[in-house]
Coordinates of C-alpha atoms in Angstrom, one line a residue:
Chain A
M563 CA -12.0 -0.3 -22.9
Q564 CA -12.6 -0.4 -19.2
A565 CA -13.3 -3.4 -17.1
L566 CA -15.8 -4.0 -14.3
G567 CA -13.9 -6.8 -12.8
R568 CA -10.5 -8.6 -12.5
H569 CA -10.4 -12.4 -12.4
I570 CA -7.3 -14.3 -11.4
L571 CA -7.2 -17.9 -12.4
L572 CA -4.6 -19.6 -10.1
E573 CA -3.2 -23.0 -10.8
L574 CA -1.3 -24.4 -7.7
Y575 CA 0.7 -27.5 -8.4
Q576 CA 3.0 -29.4 -6.0
C577 CA 1.1 -28.2 -2.9
N578 CA 1.4 -29.7 0.5
I579 CA -0.8 -32.7 0.2
E580 CA -1.9 -32.9 3.8
T581 CA -3.0 -29.3 3.8
L582 CA -5.0 -29.9 0.6
N583 CA -7.1 -32.4 2.4
E584 CA -7.7 -30.5 5.6
P585 CA -11.1 -28.7 5.1
A586 CA -10.9 -26.5 8.2
R587 CA -7.3 -25.4 7.3
I588 CA -8.3 -24.7 3.7
E589 CA -11.2 -22.6 4.9
S590 CA -9.0 -20.7 7.4
I591 CA -6.3 -20.0 4.7
L592 CA -8.8 -18.6 2.3
I593 CA -10.6 -16.5 4.8
E594 CA -7.3 -15.0 6.2
A595 CA -6.0 -14.3 2.7
T596 CA -9.2 -12.6 1.7
K597 CA -9.3 -10.5 4.9
A598 CA -5.6 -9.5 4.3
S599 CA -6.6 -7.9 1.0
G600 CA -9.3 -5.7 2.7
A601 CA -12.2 -7.4 0.9
T602 CA -15.5 -7.5 2.7
I603 CA -16.6 -11.1 3.3
V604 CA -20.4 -11.7 2.8
S605 CA -20.5 -15.4 3.4
H606 CA -18.4 -18.6 3.1
D607 CA -19.2 -22.2 2.4
F608 CA -16.8 -25.1 2.4
H609 CA -17.3 -28.8 1.8
A610 CA -15.2 -31.9 2.2
F611 CA -15.6 -34.7 -0.3
N612 CA -15.2 -38.4 0.3
P613 CA -12.6 -39.9 -0.2
Y614 CA -10.7 -36.6 -0.5
G615 CA -10.7 -33.1 -1.7
V616 CA -12.3 -29.8 -0.6
S617 CA -14.5 -27.3 -2.4
G618 CA -15.1 -23.9 -1.0
V619 CA -16.3 -20.4 -1.8
I620 CA -16.2 -17.0 -0.2
I621 CA -18.6 -14.5 -1.5
I622 CA -17.1 -11.0 -1.0
A623 CA -18.8 -7.7 -1.6
E624 CA -16.3 -7.3 -4.4
S625 CA -17.3 -10.7 -6.1
H626 CA -15.8 -14.1 -5.0
V627 CA -12.9 -16.4 -4.1
T628 CA -13.2 -20.1 -4.7
I629 CA -11.0 -23.2 -4.3
H630 CA -11.1 -26.9 -5.3
T631 CA -8.4 -29.2 -4.2
W632 CA -7.2 -32.5 -5.6
P633 CA -4.9 -33.9 -2.9
E634 CA -4.2 -37.0 -5.0
Y635 CA -2.5 -34.7 -7.6
G636 CA -1.1 -32.1 -5.1
Y637 CA -3.2 -29.6 -7.0
A638 CA -5.6 -26.7 -6.2
A639 CA -7.6 -24.5 -8.6
V640 CA -8.2 -21.1 -7.1
D641 CA -10.2 -18.2 -8.6
I642 CA -10.1 -14.7 -7.3
F643 CA -12.7 -12.4 -8.8
T644 CA -12.7 -8.8 -7.7
C645 CA -14.4 -5.5 -8.7
G646 CA -13.7 -2.0 -7.7
E647 CA -10.3 -0.5 -7.0
S648 CA -10.1 -0.7 -3.3
I649 CA -8.6 -4.1 -2.9
D650 CA -5.6 -5.9 -4.5
P651 CA -6.4 -9.5 -5.6
W652 CA -2.7 -10.3 -5.8
V653 CA -2.5 -10.1 -2.0
I654 CA -5.0 -13.0 -1.9
Q655 CA -3.1 -15.0 -4.5
D656 CA 0.3 -14.6 -2.8
K657 CA -1.0 -15.7 0.6
I658 CA -2.9 -18.8 -0.7
A659 CA -0.1 -20.0 -2.9
S660 CA 2.3 -19.6 0.0
D661 CA 0.1 -21.2 2.7
L662 CA -0.6 -24.2 0.5
G663 CA 3.1 -24.7 0.0
S664 CA 2.8 -24.6 -3.8
E665 CA 6.1 -25.2 -5.6
S666 CA 4.8 -24.7 -9.1
T667 CA 2.3 -21.9 -9.7
S668 CA 0.7 -20.6 -12.9
T669 CA -1.5 -17.5 -12.9
M670 CA -3.6 -15.7 -15.4
E671 CA -5.5 -12.4 -15.0
M672 CA -8.6 -11.9 -17.1
K673 CA -10.6 -8.7 -17.4
R674 CA -14.3 -9.2 -16.9
G675 CA -17.1 -7.0 -18.2
L676 CA -15.4 -4.8 -20.7
F677 CA -17.0 -1.5 -21.8
K678 CA -16.0 1.3 -24.0
M679 CA -16.7 4.5 -22.0
P680 CA -17.2 8.0 -23.5
Q681 CA -13.9 10.0 -23.4
G682 CA -13.0 11.2 -19.9
E683 CA -15.6 9.0 -18.3
S684 CA -14.8 6.2 -15.9
I685 CA -16.7 3.0 -15.4
H686 CA -18.9 3.3 -12.4
H687 CA -18.1 0.8 -9.6
K688 CA -21.0 0.0 -7.3
P689 CA -20.6 1.3 -3.8
L690 CA -19.2 -1.6 -1.8
Q691 CA -20.5 -0.5 1.6
G692 CA -24.1 -0.8 0.7
A693 CA -26.4 -3.1 2.6
I694 CA -26.2 -6.7 1.6
E695 CA -29.3 -9.0 1.9
S696 CA -29.3 -12.8 1.9
I697 CA -31.9 -14.3 -0.3
Chain B
M911 CA -1.7 -33.2 -21.4
Q912 CA -4.9 -34.1 -19.6
A913 CA -7.1 -31.7 -17.6
L914 CA -8.8 -32.2 -14.3
G915 CA -11.4 -29.5 -15.0
R916 CA -13.1 -27.4 -17.6
H917 CA -13.8 -23.7 -16.8
I918 CA -16.2 -21.7 -18.9
L919 CA -15.9 -17.9 -18.5
L920 CA -19.1 -16.4 -19.8
E921 CA -19.6 -12.7 -20.5
L922 CA -23.3 -11.8 -20.9
Y923 CA -23.9 -8.4 -22.2
Q924 CA -27.2 -6.7 -23.1
C925 CA -29.2 -8.8 -20.7
N926 CA -32.7 -8.2 -19.5
I927 CA -32.1 -5.5 -16.9
E928 CA -35.1 -6.3 -14.8
T929 CA -34.1 -10.0 -14.5
L930 CA -30.5 -9.1 -13.6
N931 CA -31.9 -7.3 -10.5
E932 CA -34.3 -10.0 -9.3
P933 CA -32.4 -12.1 -6.8
A934 CA -34.9 -14.9 -6.5
R935 CA -35.2 -15.2 -10.3
I936 CA -31.4 -15.3 -10.8
E937 CA -31.1 -18.0 -8.2
S938 CA -33.9 -20.0 -9.9
I939 CA -32.3 -19.6 -13.3
L940 CA -28.9 -20.8 -12.1
I941 CA -30.3 -23.8 -10.2
E942 CA -32.5 -24.9 -13.1
A943 CA -29.6 -24.6 -15.6
T944 CA -27.3 -26.5 -13.3
K945 CA -29.9 -29.3 -12.7
A946 CA -30.5 -29.5 -16.5
S947 CA -26.8 -30.5 -17.0
G948 CA -27.1 -33.4 -14.5
A949 CA -24.7 -31.8 -12.1
T950 CA -25.1 -32.7 -8.4
I951 CA -25.9 -29.5 -6.3
V952 CA -24.2 -29.5 -2.9
S953 CA -25.2 -26.0 -1.8
H954 CA -26.2 -22.6 -3.1
D955 CA -25.9 -19.1 -1.7
F956 CA -27.2 -15.9 -3.3
H957 CA -27.0 -12.3 -2.1
A958 CA -28.6 -9.0 -3.3
F959 CA -26.7 -5.8 -3.1
N960 CA -27.9 -2.4 -2.4
P961 CA -28.7 -0.4 -4.6
Y962 CA -28.6 -3.2 -7.2
G963 CA -26.9 -6.4 -8.3
V964 CA -26.9 -10.0 -7.3
S965 CA -24.0 -12.3 -6.5
G966 CA -24.5 -16.1 -6.2
V967 CA -22.7 -19.4 -6.1
I968 CA -23.7 -23.0 -6.5
I969 CA -21.2 -25.5 -5.3
I970 CA -21.7 -28.7 -7.3
A971 CA -20.0 -32.1 -6.7
E972 CA -18.3 -31.3 -10.0
S973 CA -17.0 -27.9 -8.8
H974 CA -19.0 -24.6 -9.1
V975 CA -21.3 -22.2 -10.9
T976 CA -21.1 -18.5 -10.0
I977 CA -22.8 -15.3 -11.2
H978 CA -22.4 -11.5 -10.5
T979 CA -24.8 -9.1 -12.1
W980 CA -24.4 -5.4 -12.9
P981 CA -28.0 -4.4 -13.9
E982 CA -26.8 -0.8 -14.5
Y983 CA -24.7 -2.1 -17.4
G984 CA -27.0 -4.9 -18.5
Y985 CA -24.1 -7.3 -17.8
A986 CA -23.6 -10.6 -15.9
A987 CA -20.3 -12.5 -15.3
V988 CA -20.9 -16.2 -15.1
D989 CA -18.4 -19.0 -14.4
I990 CA -19.0 -22.6 -14.9
F991 CA -16.3 -24.9 -13.5
T992 CA -16.8 -28.6 -13.9
C993 CA -14.7 -31.8 -13.5
G994 CA -15.3 -35.3 -14.7
E995 CA -16.9 -36.3 -17.9
S996 CA -20.5 -37.0 -16.8
I997 CA -21.9 -33.5 -17.3
D998 CA -21.8 -31.0 -20.1
P999 CA -21.1 -27.4 -18.9
W1000 CA -22.4 -26.0 -22.2
V1001 CA -25.9 -27.0 -21.2
I1002 CA -25.6 -24.7 -18.3
Q1003 CA -24.1 -21.8 -20.3
D1004 CA -26.8 -22.0 -23.0
K1005 CA -29.6 -22.0 -20.5
I1006 CA -28.3 -19.1 -18.4
A1007 CA -27.5 -16.9 -21.5
S1008 CA -31.0 -17.6 -22.9
D1009 CA -32.9 -17.0 -19.6
L1010 CA -31.1 -13.7 -19.0
G1011 CA -32.0 -12.6 -22.5
S1012 CA -28.4 -11.8 -23.4
E1013 CA -28.1 -10.3 -26.8
S1014 CA -24.3 -10.3 -26.9
T1015 CA -22.3 -13.2 -25.4
S1016 CA -18.7 -13.9 -25.2
T1017 CA -17.4 -17.3 -24.0
M1018 CA -14.0 -18.8 -23.2
E1019 CA -13.2 -22.3 -22.1
M1020 CA -10.1 -22.8 -20.0
K1021 CA -8.6 -26.2 -19.1
R1022 CA -7.8 -26.4 -15.3
G1023 CA -5.3 -28.7 -13.7
L1024 CA -3.1 -29.9 -16.6
F1025 CA -1.1 -33.1 -16.1
K1026 CA 1.1 -35.1 -18.4
M1027 CA 0.0 -38.7 -17.9
P1028 CA 2.0 -41.8 -18.7
Q1029 CA 1.2 -43.2 -22.1
G1030 CA -2.2 -45.1 -22.1
E1031 CA -3.1 -43.8 -18.7
S1032 CA -6.1 -41.5 -18.1
I1033 CA -6.4 -38.8 -15.5
H1034 CA -8.3 -40.1 -12.5
H1035 CA -11.5 -38.2 -11.8
K1036 CA -12.8 -38.4 -8.2
P1037 CA -15.9 -40.5 -7.7
L1038 CA -18.7 -37.9 -7.7
Q1039 CA -21.2 -39.9 -5.8
G1040 CA -19.1 -40.0 -2.6
A1041 CA -20.4 -38.6 0.6
I1042 CA -20.1 -34.8 1.0
E1043 CA -19.7 -33.2 4.4
S1044 CA -20.3 -29.6 5.3
I1045 CA -17.6 -28.0 7.3

């Protein structure tokens, strides 16, 4: 079986609580981590909640990176979904976990879009440099 | 152990290929499915890729709904991440799977943000009706 995508589910416990509630800092951490992996950022969208917490998403040509923070629990849920073979999602995970100061991390990698290919044939990854249109 | 969030990973195979490549239709399907669950939509952002495929995300007050489509494989990867107890993520999953005409579906539900609470104490879900600020 071959997979179209890799999806890392990242549970970050015991993070720096102040950082978890700083929307601009969270946005910057995610963008820098994503750039460090070589992924192509298509758009990003972050929101702060009242009384606390941040939700944000970065759409990348290779799929997405999302975060939701619960400062009251010192916890952040991060998802890193990539396709293709040109970028390493673990670069993103390492940088986010470190920048949020997580002292207890749990990670799982899921394969997404599994297909049985004919012998000797590889799954076709979409060209990532193609034009991208906003809808 | 109690969980802050529920995350449904939805693998939709054998979808309607034309639908998978219609960005506006994909956006409308996800928004309608999300509304049907009673979730509060904060923002949505969809993109079409050249030569084919759509990526989209809806940030909801309760977390997020995302989709990536590979029309060339008849496949879509959908994630439904919710927190709180007021909405049912399975409403979203049923409607998206049906509207994309998927004839082979695989689903997994993950608990996100697990905490051991003192006896008799429930995990505190953030008030969902609080003000939301764009960053």
